[in-house]
Amino acid sequence: MSIDAMVKRIEELKAEKDAVILSHNYQLPEVQRIADFVGDSLELAQKARDVSQSVIVFCGVHFMAETAALLSPEKTVLLPVMEAGCPMADMIDAPGLASMRAAHPDALVVCYVNSTAQVKAMSDVCCTSANAHGVVARIDPDSEVIFVPDRYLGMQVEKRTGRSLIKWPGYCPTHAKLVVEHVERARREHPGAPVIVHPESRPDVCEAADAVLSTGGMCRFARETSAPVVIVGTEVGLIDRLERENPAKKFVPLDERATCPNMKKTRLENVMAALETRHGRVTIAEPIASQARRAVEEMFASGRIRKAKY
Ligand code: 13P
Ligand code: SF4
């Protein structure tokens, strides 16, 4: 089937099935193009909660579809490729977090949204790369804070809030590929071009950059900057969106080998098949669902974050 025919069929199916397509910024260009909304983890979680359609086809990785399902239990959330996971999310499990909590019984637990529903269920509040520092700032300054699973994002939060966190040693294998030598080379090759990097990057890479931003923050930066060339330190899938939205500017990946294989698993064929057969439904069993939902909803709330009753 040609791309055009698939796009047409997907459009028909969307109307027929009362479906909306959400896509993360790292998805393949053709997937981003058929999506109703493209965004970062926070924007997609908000969209999933607010859309009126009864079916959400989530083009992203498993934890993102899980978060959408948590926030909208009445909707059908479909993940077109079930094997699209996040290795960082899998770096911590429930027993791992339980032993960390046992060692720090008074600490509040902040979990990055890149985590399983089970880990969220054992956390006091969730955060994304866009709001992690703001979430931690809502915790009593005298309280100990456990931060899981991304130690590098945790370090950026420490820097922005001036607080010390008890961090799980997880990381993103894709962002860990970016090293300071890439920043130095990019600055040599593109003098004057701003370097923006994702907070999942190594601390020395963040230190060497001009701005540390979520993928949504990078899209805003790209729109607002007057610089004609921008160096982008994140998964390369974002480049296509930046170019689409800012045709007069040039976006150079810090390292074009920074690809997330899981984000590239979803193809148009998979989106079409998910809509046709409604396969790939993501559901979370109770009591994990209610407990994890509480942590995600706390992220959207305001005011002091209190220790939850687990
Ligand atoms: P964003 O929320 O910044 O899009 O990041 C999600 C992610 O998985 C980064 O690797
Ligand atoms: Fe996970 Fe990294 Fe892929 Fe994001 S880029 S989904 S953190 S492995």
mmCIF file of N, CA, C and O and ligand atoms in Angstrom, residues 24-26 39-42 61 63-64 86 112-114 128-130 172 175 198 200 213-216 234 263, ligand 1:
data_model
loop_
_atom_site.group_PDB
_atom_site.id
_atom_site.type_symbol
_atom_site.label_atom_id
_atom_site.label_comp_id
_atom_site.label_asym_id
_atom_site.label_seq_id
_atom_site.Cartn_x
_atom_site.Cartn_y
_atom_site.Cartn_z
ATOM 1 N N HIS A 24 4.775 11.425 19.932
ATOM 2 C CA HIS A 24 5.911 12.078 20.588
ATOM 3 C C HIS A 24 6.811 12.702 19.528
ATOM 4 O O HIS A 24 6.852 12.256 18.381
ATOM 5 N N ASN A 25 7.555 13.727 19.964
ATOM 6 C CA ASN A 25 8.461 14.463 19.071
ATOM 7 C C ASN A 25 9.544 13.595 18.434
ATOM 8 O O ASN A 25 10.189 14.035 17.485
ATOM 9 N N TYR A 26 9.811 12.400 18.967
ATOM 10 C CA TYR A 26 10.883 11.545 18.435
ATOM 11 C C TYR A 26 10.380 10.530 17.400
ATOM 12 O O TYR A 26 11.159 9.737 16.889
ATOM 13 N N GLY A 39 4.008 16.253 20.536
ATOM 14 C CA GLY A 39 4.502 17.015 21.686
ATOM 15 C C GLY A 39 5.477 16.264 22.549
ATOM 16 O O GLY A 39 5.911 15.153 22.209
ATOM 17 N N ASP A 40 5.828 16.888 23.678
ATOM 18 C CA ASP A 40 6.714 16.227 24.649
ATOM 19 C C ASP A 40 5.855 15.435 25.640
ATOM 20 O O ASP A 40 4.617 15.432 25.547
ATOM 21 N N SER A 41 6.490 14.796 26.600
ATOM 22 C CA SER A 41 5.743 13.903 27.498
ATOM 23 C C SER A 41 4.655 14.639 28.274
ATOM 24 O O SER A 41 3.551 14.116 28.450
ATOM 25 N N LEU A 42 4.978 15.853 28.730
ATOM 26 C CA LEU A 42 4.000 16.605 29.520
ATOM 27 C C LEU A 42 2.825 17.032 28.645
ATOM 28 O O LEU A 42 1.665 16.845 29.004
ATOM 29 N N VAL A 61 6.304 5.527 23.338
ATOM 30 C CA VAL A 61 6.745 4.294 23.995
ATOM 31 C C VAL A 61 5.779 3.938 25.132
ATOM 32 O O VAL A 61 4.917 4.734 25.496
ATOM 33 N N PHE A 63 5.577 3.634 28.423
ATOM 34 C CA PHE A 63 5.216 4.395 29.626
ATOM 35 C C PHE A 63 4.324 5.589 29.277
ATOM 36 O O PHE A 63 3.514 6.035 30.100
ATOM 37 N N MET A 64 4.463 6.104 28.065
ATOM 38 C CA MET A 64 3.656 7.262 27.662
ATOM 39 C C MET A 64 2.195 6.844 27.478
ATOM 40 O O MET A 64 1.273 7.551 27.902
ATOM 41 N N CYS A 86 10.919 1.694 26.977
ATOM 42 C CA CYS A 86 11.960 2.686 27.267
ATOM 43 C C CYS A 86 12.965 2.024 28.204
ATOM 44 O O CYS A 86 12.626 1.706 29.349
ATOM 45 N N TYR A 112 10.301 10.188 37.640
ATOM 46 C CA TYR A 112 10.234 10.720 36.270
ATOM 47 C C TYR A 112 9.146 9.923 35.557
ATOM 48 O O TYR A 112 8.998 8.712 35.794
ATOM 49 N N VAL A 113 8.408 10.582 34.681
ATOM 50 C CA VAL A 113 7.312 9.911 33.960
ATOM 51 C C VAL A 113 7.828 8.697 33.168
ATOM 52 O O VAL A 113 7.083 7.753 32.902
ATOM 53 N N ASN A 114 9.130 8.712 32.835
ATOM 54 C CA ASN A 114 9.750 7.555 32.165
ATOM 55 C C ASN A 114 9.942 6.446 33.203
ATOM 56 O O ASN A 114 11.047 6.168 33.665
ATOM 57 N N THR A 128 7.962 15.377 34.652
ATOM 58 C CA THR A 128 8.523 15.178 33.316
ATOM 59 C C THR A 128 9.778 16.054 33.217
ATOM 60 O O THR A 128 10.081 16.809 34.142
ATOM 61 N N SER A 129 10.444 15.980 32.071
ATOM 62 C CA SER A 129 11.651 16.797 31.922
ATOM 63 C C SER A 129 11.301 18.286 31.907
ATOM 64 O O SER A 129 12.144 19.133 32.177
ATOM 65 N N ALA A 130 10.040 18.612 31.584
ATOM 66 C CA ALA A 130 9.639 20.022 31.500
ATOM 67 C C ALA A 130 9.332 20.621 32.870
ATOM 68 O O ALA A 130 9.436 21.836 33.054
ATOM 69 N N CYS A 172 19.397 7.439 30.213
ATOM 70 C CA CYS A 172 18.890 7.118 28.876
ATOM 71 C C CYS A 172 20.068 6.735 27.987
ATOM 72 O O CYS A 172 20.966 7.559 27.770
ATOM 73 N N HIS A 175 20.619 9.389 25.068
ATOM 74 C CA HIS A 175 21.230 10.675 25.432
ATOM 75 C C HIS A 175 22.641 10.500 25.995
ATOM 76 O O HIS A 175 23.458 11.420 25.904
ATOM 77 N N HIS A 198 18.986 18.172 25.926
ATOM 78 C CA HIS A 198 17.931 17.623 26.784
ATOM 79 C C HIS A 198 18.521 17.314 28.159
ATOM 80 O O HIS A 198 19.684 16.895 28.249
ATOM 81 N N GLU A 200 18.290 14.859 29.978
ATOM 82 C CA GLU A 200 18.737 13.467 30.146
ATOM 83 C C GLU A 200 20.197 13.314 29.729
ATOM 84 O O GLU A 200 20.765 12.229 29.847
ATOM 85 N N LEU A 213 16.794 21.871 27.898
ATOM 86 C CA LEU A 213 15.348 21.993 27.673
ATOM 87 C C LEU A 213 14.688 20.661 27.359
ATOM 88 O O LEU A 213 15.315 19.782 26.729
ATOM 89 N N SER A 214 13.428 20.524 27.749
ATOM 90 C CA SER A 214 12.631 19.371 27.305
ATOM 91 C C SER A 214 12.447 19.502 25.792
ATOM 92 O O SER A 214 12.732 20.567 25.225
ATOM 93 N N THR A 215 11.917 18.463 25.151
ATOM 94 C CA THR A 215 11.754 18.584 23.698
ATOM 95 C C THR A 215 10.733 19.683 23.355
ATOM 96 O O THR A 215 10.892 20.393 22.368
ATOM 97 N N GLY A 216 9.725 19.843 24.209
ATOM 98 C CA GLY A 216 8.757 20.934 23.986
ATOM 99 C C GLY A 216 9.439 22.291 24.146
ATOM 100 O O GLY A 216 9.185 23.224 23.380
ATOM 101 N N THR A 234 19.646 16.105 21.304
ATOM 102 C CA THR A 234 18.619 15.163 21.781
ATOM 103 C C THR A 234 18.434 14.107 20.696
ATOM 104 O O THR A 234 19.171 14.072 19.702
ATOM 105 N N MET A 263 11.625 4.406 19.786
ATOM 106 C CA MET A 263 10.781 5.468 19.230
ATOM 107 C C MET A 263 10.588 5.280 17.720
ATOM 108 O O MET A 263 9.690 5.873 17.133
HETATM 109 P P1 13P B 1 10.402 14.935 26.666
HETATM 110 O O1 13P B 1 9.347 14.866 27.712
HETATM 111 O O2 13P B 1 11.336 16.099 26.849
HETATM 112 O O3 13P B 1 9.819 14.899 25.310
HETATM 113 O O4 13P B 1 11.340 13.660 26.836
HETATM 114 C C1 13P B 1 10.859 12.361 26.758
HETATM 115 C C2 13P B 1 11.928 11.384 26.563
HETATM 116 O O5 13P B 1 11.727 10.197 26.593
HETATM 117 C C3 13P B 1 13.251 11.909 26.348
HETATM 118 O O6 13P B 1 14.117 10.890 26.057
#
